mmCIF file of C-alpha atoms and ligand atoms in Angstrom:
data_model
loop_
_atom_site.group_PDB
_atom_site.id
_atom_site.type_symbol
_atom_site.label_atom_id
_atom_site.label_comp_id
_atom_site.label_asym_id
_atom_site.label_seq_id
_atom_site.Cartn_x
_atom_site.Cartn_y
_atom_site.Cartn_z
ATOM 1 C CA MET A 1 -10.332 11.638 112.594
ATOM 2 C CA ASN A 2 -13.224 10.502 112.469
ATOM 3 C CA ASN A 3 -16.250 7.226 113.333
ATOM 4 C CA LYS A 4 -16.989 4.051 112.163
ATOM 5 C CA PRO A 5 -19.927 5.408 109.189
ATOM 6 C CA THR A 6 -23.265 3.925 109.671
ATOM 7 C CA SER A 7 -26.235 3.761 107.005
ATOM 8 C CA GLY A 8 -28.375 3.650 109.784
ATOM 9 C CA PRO A 9 -32.273 2.164 109.149
ATOM 10 C CA PHE A 10 -30.912 0.995 105.826
ATOM 11 C CA GLU A 11 -28.820 -1.925 104.933
ATOM 12 C CA LYS A 12 -26.366 -1.083 102.345
ATOM 13 C CA THR A 13 -25.878 -2.263 99.021
ATOM 14 C CA PRO A 14 -23.654 -5.416 99.795
ATOM 15 C CA GLY A 15 -19.620 -4.897 98.486
ATOM 16 C CA TRP A 16 -20.241 -1.462 99.355
ATOM 17 C CA LEU A 17 -16.786 0.014 100.257
ATOM 18 C CA ASP A 18 -17.078 2.564 103.809
ATOM 19 C CA TRP A 19 -15.400 6.221 103.109
ATOM 20 C CA TYR A 20 -11.980 6.068 103.962
ATOM 21 C CA THR A 21 -11.740 6.973 108.181
ATOM 22 C CA GLY A 22 -8.479 7.748 108.766
ATOM 23 C CA PRO A 23 -6.684 10.113 105.842
ATOM 24 C CA THR A 24 -2.498 11.749 105.730
ATOM 25 C CA LYS A 25 -2.020 14.347 105.661
ATOM 26 C CA PRO A 26 -0.986 15.843 102.160
ATOM 27 C CA GLN A 27 2.071 17.225 101.034
ATOM 28 C CA PHE A 28 0.916 19.271 99.057
ATOM 29 C CA LYS A 29 0.263 22.219 100.526
ATOM 30 C CA LEU A 30 -3.382 24.173 99.316
ATOM 31 C CA PRO A 31 -3.658 27.615 98.364
ATOM 32 C CA PRO A 32 -5.911 30.106 100.333
ATOM 33 C CA ASN A 33 -9.236 29.555 100.057
ATOM 34 C CA ALA A 34 -9.169 26.885 98.733
ATOM 35 C CA VAL A 35 -11.967 25.246 97.231
ATOM 36 C CA ASP A 36 -13.694 21.111 97.455
ATOM 37 C CA ALA A 37 -15.970 21.546 94.195
ATOM 38 C CA HIS A 38 -17.598 18.204 93.714
ATOM 39 C CA CYS A 39 -18.098 16.092 97.423
ATOM 40 C CA HIS A 40 -21.639 14.808 98.529
ATOM 41 C CA VAL A 41 -23.077 14.374 101.440
ATOM 42 C CA PHE A 42 -25.391 10.862 102.720
ATOM 43 C CA GLY A 43 -27.345 11.147 105.392
ATOM 44 C CA PRO A 44 -28.127 10.331 107.346
ATOM 45 C CA GLY A 45 -30.197 8.103 106.413
ATOM 46 C CA ALA A 46 -32.219 8.427 110.256
ATOM 47 C CA GLU A 47 -32.641 11.576 109.978
ATOM 48 C CA PHE A 48 -32.658 11.209 105.926
ATOM 49 C CA PRO A 49 -33.838 8.862 103.900
ATOM 50 C CA TYR A 50 -32.397 7.649 100.917
ATOM 51 C CA ALA A 51 -35.002 7.840 97.604
ATOM 52 C CA PRO A 52 -37.419 5.331 96.840
ATOM 53 C CA GLU A 53 -36.252 5.249 93.000
ATOM 54 C CA ARG A 54 -31.978 4.713 94.157
ATOM 55 C CA LYS A 55 -30.000 2.598 92.339
ATOM 56 C CA TYR A 56 -27.809 2.025 95.755
ATOM 57 C CA THR A 57 -27.848 2.964 99.301
ATOM 58 C CA PRO A 58 -24.627 4.060 100.897
ATOM 59 C CA CYS A 59 -22.791 4.423 104.020
ATOM 60 C CA ASP A 60 -23.836 7.446 106.353
ATOM 61 C CA ALA A 61 -21.379 10.624 105.480
ATOM 62 C CA SER A 62 -22.502 14.209 107.208
ATOM 63 C CA TRP A 63 -22.110 17.168 106.985
ATOM 64 C CA GLN A 64 -20.298 16.647 110.009
ATOM 65 C CA GLN A 65 -17.623 14.450 108.401
ATOM 66 C CA LEU A 66 -17.406 16.801 105.857
ATOM 67 C CA PHE A 67 -16.097 19.307 107.400
ATOM 68 C CA ALA A 68 -13.965 17.709 109.565
ATOM 69 C CA LEU A 69 -12.168 16.678 105.807
ATOM 70 C CA ARG A 70 -12.305 19.904 105.094
ATOM 71 C CA ASP A 71 -10.052 21.734 107.373
ATOM 72 C CA HIS A 72 -8.075 18.069 107.177
ATOM 73 C CA LEU A 73 -6.898 17.724 104.556
ATOM 74 C CA GLY A 74 -6.490 22.402 104.646
ATOM 75 C CA PHE A 75 -10.141 23.155 101.638
ATOM 76 C CA SER A 76 -11.793 25.820 102.850
ATOM 77 C CA LYS A 77 -14.196 25.083 100.619
ATOM 78 C CA ASN A 78 -17.055 23.293 99.794
ATOM 79 C CA VAL A 79 -19.099 22.774 96.829
ATOM 80 C CA ILE A 80 -21.780 19.521 97.533
ATOM 81 C CA VAL A 81 -23.267 18.041 95.134
ATOM 82 C CA GLN A 82 -27.089 16.226 94.907
ATOM 83 C CA ALA A 83 -26.099 12.072 95.544
ATOM 84 C CA THR A 84 -28.987 9.793 92.901
ATOM 85 C CA CYS A 85 -29.557 8.526 96.813
ATOM 86 C CA HIS A 86 -30.977 10.539 97.994
ATOM 87 C CA GLY A 87 -33.194 11.272 94.725
ATOM 88 C CA ALA A 88 -34.684 14.867 94.005
ATOM 89 C CA ASP A 89 -34.702 15.147 97.699
ATOM 90 C CA ASN A 90 -32.219 17.733 98.881
ATOM 91 C CA ARG A 91 -33.446 18.018 101.817
ATOM 92 C CA ALA A 92 -29.509 16.320 103.456
ATOM 93 C CA LEU A 93 -28.106 19.289 100.992
ATOM 94 C CA VAL A 94 -30.065 21.975 101.740
ATOM 95 C CA ASP A 95 -28.757 21.263 106.155
ATOM 96 C CA ALA A 96 -25.651 20.519 105.460
ATOM 97 C CA LEU A 97 -25.471 24.066 103.395
ATOM 98 C CA LYS A 98 -27.865 26.310 106.240
ATOM 99 C CA ARG A 99 -25.231 24.149 109.032
ATOM 100 C CA SER A 100 -21.271 26.052 106.897
ATOM 101 C CA ASN A 101 -22.149 29.082 107.771
ATOM 102 C CA GLY A 102 -21.419 30.366 103.903
ATOM 103 C CA LYS A 103 -18.417 27.605 103.270
ATOM 104 C CA ALA A 104 -20.645 25.636 101.137
ATOM 105 C CA LYS A 105 -22.394 25.992 98.480
ATOM 106 C CA GLY A 106 -24.595 23.193 96.233
ATOM 107 C CA ILE A 107 -25.595 21.598 93.269
ATOM 108 C CA ALA A 108 -29.331 19.670 94.061
ATOM 109 C CA THR A 109 -31.938 18.303 92.164
ATOM 110 C CA VAL A 110 -35.148 19.376 90.960
ATOM 111 C CA LYS A 111 -37.998 17.634 88.731
ATOM 112 C CA ARG A 112 -40.244 19.612 85.985
ATOM 113 C CA GLY A 113 -42.755 20.044 88.862
ATOM 114 C CA VAL A 114 -41.086 22.756 91.320
ATOM 115 C CA THR A 115 -41.875 25.537 92.385
ATOM 116 C CA ASP A 116 -40.485 29.498 91.870
ATOM 117 C CA GLN A 117 -40.601 28.993 95.465
ATOM 118 C CA GLU A 118 -38.832 25.816 95.764
ATOM 119 C CA LEU A 119 -36.145 27.686 93.518
ATOM 120 C CA GLN A 120 -35.437 30.748 95.656
ATOM 121 C CA ASP A 121 -35.727 28.376 98.957
ATOM 122 C CA LEU A 122 -33.247 26.639 97.555
ATOM 123 C CA HIS A 123 -30.918 29.810 95.860
ATOM 124 C CA ALA A 124 -31.562 30.848 99.811
ATOM 125 C CA ALA A 125 -29.393 27.797 100.879
ATOM 126 C CA GLY A 126 -26.406 28.306 98.510
ATOM 127 C CA VAL A 127 -28.215 25.828 96.009
ATOM 128 C CA ARG A 128 -26.353 27.068 93.115
ATOM 129 C CA GLY A 129 -27.116 25.125 90.410
ATOM 130 C CA VAL A 130 -29.054 21.237 89.544
ATOM 131 C CA ARG A 131 -27.508 18.132 87.801
ATOM 132 C CA PHE A 132 -28.453 16.410 85.317
ATOM 133 C CA ASN A 133 -27.194 12.602 85.424
ATOM 134 C CA PHE A 134 -26.529 9.878 81.949
ATOM 135 C CA VAL A 135 -25.218 7.680 83.683
ATOM 136 C CA LYS A 136 -27.084 4.755 83.331
ATOM 137 C CA ARG A 137 -26.406 2.735 85.976
ATOM 138 C CA LEU A 138 -27.502 5.789 88.423
ATOM 139 C CA VAL A 139 -30.626 6.860 86.557
ATOM 140 C CA ASP A 140 -33.717 6.123 85.190
ATOM 141 C CA PHE A 141 -34.066 8.159 81.496
ATOM 142 C CA THR A 142 -35.730 12.179 81.901
ATOM 143 C CA PRO A 143 -36.577 13.079 78.605
ATOM 144 C CA LYS A 144 -34.037 15.715 77.556
ATOM 145 C CA ASP A 145 -37.948 18.755 76.689
ATOM 146 C CA GLU A 146 -37.354 18.077 80.679
ATOM 147 C CA LEU A 147 -34.412 18.900 81.150
ATOM 148 C CA LEU A 148 -34.230 21.407 79.013
ATOM 149 C CA GLU A 149 -37.371 22.915 79.964
ATOM 150 C CA ILE A 150 -35.079 23.171 84.337
ATOM 151 C CA ALA A 151 -32.573 24.652 82.070
ATOM 152 C CA HIS A 152 -34.872 27.107 80.962
ATOM 153 C CA ARG A 153 -36.328 27.240 85.008
ATOM 154 C CA ILE A 154 -32.403 27.944 86.874
ATOM 155 C CA GLN A 155 -30.944 30.881 83.749
ATOM 156 C CA PRO A 156 -32.287 33.897 85.577
ATOM 157 C CA LEU A 157 -30.571 32.381 89.199
ATOM 158 C CA GLY A 158 -27.336 33.044 87.295
ATOM 159 C CA TRP A 159 -27.454 28.668 88.271
ATOM 160 C CA HIS A 160 -24.911 26.652 85.632
ATOM 161 C CA VAL A 161 -25.603 22.948 84.664
ATOM 162 C CA VAL A 162 -23.757 19.907 85.893
ATOM 163 C CA ILE A 163 -23.775 17.436 84.187
ATOM 164 C CA TYR A 164 -22.482 13.702 84.600
ATOM 165 C CA PHE A 165 -22.223 10.852 81.783
ATOM 166 C CA GLU A 166 -19.797 8.350 80.556
ATOM 167 C CA SER A 167 -18.029 9.245 76.939
ATOM 168 C CA VAL A 168 -19.443 6.651 74.973
ATOM 169 C CA ASP A 169 -22.635 8.989 74.921
ATOM 170 C CA LEU A 170 -21.554 12.634 74.055
ATOM 171 C CA PRO A 171 -21.676 12.136 70.132
ATOM 172 C CA GLU A 172 -25.230 10.765 70.980
ATOM 173 C CA LEU A 173 -25.634 14.027 73.768
ATOM 174 C CA TRP A 174 -23.936 16.587 72.166
ATOM 175 C CA ASP A 175 -27.304 18.073 70.212
ATOM 176 C CA PHE A 176 -28.635 18.252 74.004
ATOM 177 C CA PHE A 177 -25.649 19.552 75.496
ATOM 178 C CA THR A 178 -24.689 22.214 72.921
ATOM 179 C CA LYS A 179 -28.451 23.466 73.663
ATOM 180 C CA LEU A 180 -28.031 24.522 77.219
ATOM 181 C CA PRO A 181 -28.184 28.118 78.036
ATOM 182 C CA THR A 182 -26.982 28.212 81.270
ATOM 183 C CA THR A 183 -23.102 27.554 81.607
ATOM 184 C CA VAL A 184 -21.889 24.228 81.990
ATOM 185 C CA VAL A 185 -19.802 22.258 84.071
ATOM 186 C CA VAL A 186 -19.125 18.356 82.958
ATOM 187 C CA ASP A 187 -18.597 15.736 85.973
ATOM 188 C CA HIS A 188 -14.781 14.390 85.397
ATOM 189 C CA MET A 189 -13.952 15.105 82.152
ATOM 190 C CA GLY A 190 -16.546 13.465 80.590
ATOM 191 C CA ARG A 191 -15.351 9.959 82.210
ATOM 192 C CA PRO A 192 -12.668 9.019 79.556
ATOM 193 C CA ASP A 193 -11.616 5.665 79.313
ATOM 194 C CA VAL A 194 -7.788 5.867 80.463
ATOM 195 C CA THR A 195 -7.049 2.976 77.697
ATOM 196 C CA LYS A 196 -7.245 5.019 74.521
ATOM 197 C CA PRO A 197 -5.153 6.753 73.256
ATOM 198 C CA ILE A 198 -5.551 10.278 74.509
ATOM 199 C CA ASP A 199 -5.165 11.289 70.739
ATOM 200 C CA GLY A 200 -7.884 8.722 70.133
ATOM 201 C CA PRO A 201 -11.331 10.506 68.523
ATOM 202 C CA GLU A 202 -13.086 9.656 72.412
ATOM 203 C CA PHE A 203 -10.896 12.061 73.902
ATOM 204 C CA GLN A 204 -10.890 14.192 70.830
ATOM 205 C CA LEU A 205 -14.164 14.865 70.727
ATOM 206 C CA PHE A 206 -14.560 15.592 74.248
ATOM 207 C CA LEU A 207 -11.305 18.591 73.465
ATOM 208 C CA LYS A 208 -13.524 20.342 70.831
ATOM 209 C CA PHE A 209 -17.562 20.468 72.903
ATOM 210 C CA MET A 210 -14.759 22.581 75.240
ATOM 211 C CA ARG A 211 -13.296 24.594 72.729
ATOM 212 C CA GLU A 212 -15.844 25.371 70.781
ATOM 213 C CA HIS A 213 -18.142 26.139 73.189
ATOM 214 C CA PRO A 214 -16.760 28.126 76.004
ATOM 215 C CA ASN A 215 -19.449 27.898 77.773
ATOM 216 C CA VAL A 216 -18.524 24.447 78.834
ATOM 217 C CA TRP A 217 -16.387 23.895 82.270
ATOM 218 C CA SER A 218 -15.017 20.693 83.886
ATOM 219 C CA LYS A 219 -13.999 19.053 87.104
ATOM 220 C CA VAL A 220 -10.779 16.703 86.281
ATOM 221 C CA SER A 221 -11.250 15.167 89.497
ATOM 222 C CA CYS A 222 -12.406 11.235 90.087
ATOM 223 C CA PRO A 223 -8.154 9.111 88.621
ATOM 224 C CA GLU A 224 -9.315 7.200 91.041
ATOM 225 C CA ARG A 225 -13.099 6.191 89.620
ATOM 226 C CA LEU A 226 -11.114 6.878 86.121
ATOM 227 C CA SER A 227 -7.929 4.843 86.966
ATOM 228 C CA VAL A 228 -6.544 1.587 85.125
ATOM 229 C CA SER A 229 -3.541 1.120 87.180
ATOM 230 C CA GLY A 230 -4.693 3.050 90.863
ATOM 231 C CA PRO A 231 -3.232 3.900 93.004
ATOM 232 C CA ARG A 232 0.141 2.655 93.870
ATOM 233 C CA ALA A 233 2.257 4.580 93.079
ATOM 234 C CA LEU A 234 5.765 2.564 91.573
ATOM 235 C CA ASP A 235 9.112 4.434 92.602
ATOM 236 C CA GLY A 236 6.942 4.617 96.665
ATOM 237 C CA GLU A 237 6.102 8.062 95.365
ATOM 238 C CA ARG A 238 2.782 10.486 96.303
ATOM 239 C CA ASN A 239 2.184 10.079 92.913
ATOM 240 C CA ALA A 240 -1.149 8.296 92.862
ATOM 241 C CA TYR A 241 -3.281 7.292 89.671
ATOM 242 C CA ARG A 242 -0.293 7.785 86.871
ATOM 243 C CA ASP A 243 -2.419 7.174 83.939
ATOM 244 C CA VAL A 244 -5.695 9.300 85.221
ATOM 245 C CA VAL A 245 -2.489 12.395 84.834
ATOM 246 C CA PRO A 246 -2.307 12.807 80.680
ATOM 247 C CA TYR A 247 -5.771 13.278 80.432
ATOM 248 C CA ALA A 248 -6.615 15.782 83.113
ATOM 249 C CA ARG A 249 -2.985 17.529 82.299
ATOM 250 C CA THR A 250 -4.380 18.319 79.165
ATOM 251 C CA VAL A 251 -7.993 19.345 79.994
ATOM 252 C CA VAL A 252 -5.845 22.117 82.497
ATOM 253 C CA GLU A 253 -3.884 23.658 79.897
ATOM 254 C CA ALA A 254 -5.967 24.354 77.137
ATOM 255 C CA PHE A 255 -8.263 25.478 79.525
ATOM 256 C CA PRO A 256 -7.071 26.668 82.141
ATOM 257 C CA ASP A 257 -9.966 29.248 83.104
ATOM 258 C CA ARG A 258 -12.771 26.684 83.125
ATOM 259 C CA VAL A 259 -11.530 23.916 85.166
ATOM 260 C CA LEU A 260 -12.138 22.741 88.614
ATOM 261 C CA TRP A 261 -11.085 20.543 91.554
ATOM 262 C CA GLY A 262 -13.130 18.075 94.419
ATOM 263 C CA THR A 263 -12.081 15.157 96.480
ATOM 264 C CA ASP A 264 -15.897 13.434 95.230
ATOM 265 C CA TRP A 265 -16.288 12.223 99.215
ATOM 266 C CA PRO A 266 -16.932 9.804 100.719
ATOM 267 C CA HIS A 267 -16.980 8.251 96.978
ATOM 268 C CA PRO A 268 -19.382 6.366 96.057
ATOM 269 C CA ASN A 269 -19.659 3.032 94.116
ATOM 270 C CA LEU A 270 -16.017 2.715 93.870
ATOM 271 C CA LYS A 271 -16.006 -1.107 93.779
ATOM 272 C CA ASP A 272 -11.982 -2.472 93.492
ATOM 273 C CA HIS A 273 -10.505 0.248 97.080
ATOM 274 C CA MET A 274 -11.146 3.344 98.850
ATOM 275 C CA PRO A 275 -9.226 6.535 98.262
ATOM 276 C CA ASP A 276 -6.772 8.414 101.225
ATOM 277 C CA ASP A 277 -8.028 11.762 100.347
ATOM 278 C CA GLY A 278 -5.183 13.567 101.464
ATOM 279 C CA LEU A 279 -3.046 11.422 98.701
ATOM 280 C CA LEU A 280 -6.769 12.387 95.930
ATOM 281 C CA VAL A 281 -4.866 15.329 96.891
ATOM 282 C CA ASP A 282 -0.922 15.191 96.320
ATOM 283 C CA PHE A 283 -2.433 14.410 92.747
ATOM 284 C CA ILE A 284 -3.663 18.075 92.076
ATOM 285 C CA PRO A 285 0.159 18.895 92.305
ATOM 286 C CA HIS A 286 0.927 16.265 89.003
ATOM 287 C CA ILE A 287 -1.938 17.618 86.528
ATOM 288 C CA ALA A 288 -1.528 21.158 87.407
ATOM 289 C CA THR A 289 1.766 21.885 87.454
ATOM 290 C CA THR A 290 2.662 25.305 88.498
ATOM 291 C CA PRO A 291 1.511 28.026 91.369
ATOM 292 C CA GLU A 292 -0.225 30.289 89.000
ATOM 293 C CA LEU A 293 -2.806 26.600 87.248
ATOM 294 C CA GLN A 294 -2.495 26.169 90.567
ATOM 295 C CA LYS A 295 -4.356 28.698 92.044
ATOM 296 C CA LYS A 296 -7.185 28.662 88.764
ATOM 297 C CA LEU A 297 -7.690 25.383 89.333
ATOM 298 C CA LEU A 298 -8.361 25.354 93.089
ATOM 299 C CA VAL A 299 -9.213 29.080 93.812
ATOM 300 C CA ASP A 300 -9.674 31.267 90.946
ATOM 301 C CA ASN A 301 -12.039 28.902 88.829
ATOM 302 C CA PRO A 302 -14.586 27.892 91.790
ATOM 303 C CA ASN A 303 -14.171 30.782 93.608
ATOM 304 C CA ARG A 304 -16.012 32.880 90.418
ATOM 305 C CA LEU A 305 -18.345 30.444 90.087
ATOM 306 C CA TYR A 306 -19.727 30.053 93.234
ATOM 307 C CA TRP A 307 -19.637 32.673 95.460
ATOM 308 C CA PRO A 308 -18.930 35.982 92.809
ATOM 309 C CA GLU A 309 -19.838 37.831 95.457
ATOM 310 C CA GLU A 310 -16.092 37.519 97.281
ATOM 311 C CA SER A 311 -13.976 37.938 94.305
ATOM 312 C CA GLN A 312 -12.790 40.260 92.837
ATOM 313 C CA GLY A 313 -12.990 38.998 88.960
ATOM 314 C CA GLY A 314 -10.201 36.736 89.726
HETATM 315 C C1 0GY B 1 -19.846 11.261 92.283
HETATM 316 C C2 0GY B 1 -19.402 9.388 91.066
HETATM 317 C C3 0GY B 1 -21.034 9.005 90.570
HETATM 318 C C4 0GY B 1 -22.258 8.670 91.565
HETATM 319 C C5 0GY B 1 -22.761 9.781 91.632
HETATM 320 O O1 0GY B 1 -25.011 10.428 92.706
HETATM 321 C C6 0GY B 1 -24.416 10.078 92.545
HETATM 322 O O2 0GY B 1 -24.818 9.526 92.482
HETATM 323 O O3 0GY B 1 -22.478 10.980 91.259
HETATM 324 C C7 0GY B 1 -20.962 7.518 90.619
HETATM 325 O O4 0GY B 1 -21.336 6.413 90.840
HETATM 326 O O5 0GY B 1 -20.106 7.150 89.012
HETATM 327 O O6 0GY B 1 -19.186 11.590 91.223
HETATM 328 O O7 0GY B 1 -19.630 10.585 92.578
#
């Protein structure tokens, strides 16, 4: 479907796995108006250079390739999340949003010095939130007072904050997260360690975090990142990443109105395999097991958060 990925003038991080160019058609038919609520664009590096402070250099993943995947899988829209390899330079993201004909919204990265005009311009392009990243292999430390200041700056725009962290770090981050004045969207369920018991303290703390804070949402995404059992199903069925199912299903069933799903294409920093995005879509009915839950996860929730102007309050 797509040409082989390159990296423009940049040299990819050694061992980098390129996104998969031949995804299968999912067997699961997505409902109309479904949103891929977590994906990225990378470069192209020749046009939108990767940031000097980046921790990895990916292969390019352009807006054309992303939108081709959207159509191939059967999604209607995308939420494009600024990736750390572009730092706080949101040009590639903004370019993709502008080329989407209103079918993509964005999550940006901004620094303390961002001006009101820059925020307005991002808003006009379709940005609806900022991402705070606490995964140490991806970013350098930013002081919490700076992040809190940014959260208060973006609140009047109706934006929200996306947070990315590892489950072991939740206790230490709890006080900061609960001070955030906006809707807060957690990436990938706070990255549970699926080799630990689901009723153990780490995952239970995450559920408590959501239960006690109605402004907290979660993406039930990235089984390919969290799984230890991997993509291969023992019985030959298209039910890969089965060790992640109980975690994601628990979150979907406990908080059906505050969950989102995304492919995470082009899947940065995977080490052992690159997922077939068609197979990832076939993961969805294992975690959202009824048409009602599927519609909330894929249609109602993301449209309410990112396209409220189109939403009927659903
Ligand atoms: C993800 C996960 C990762 C990377 C980034 O912005 C990024 O660089 O989000 C990761 O390496 O775990 O959600 O794409």
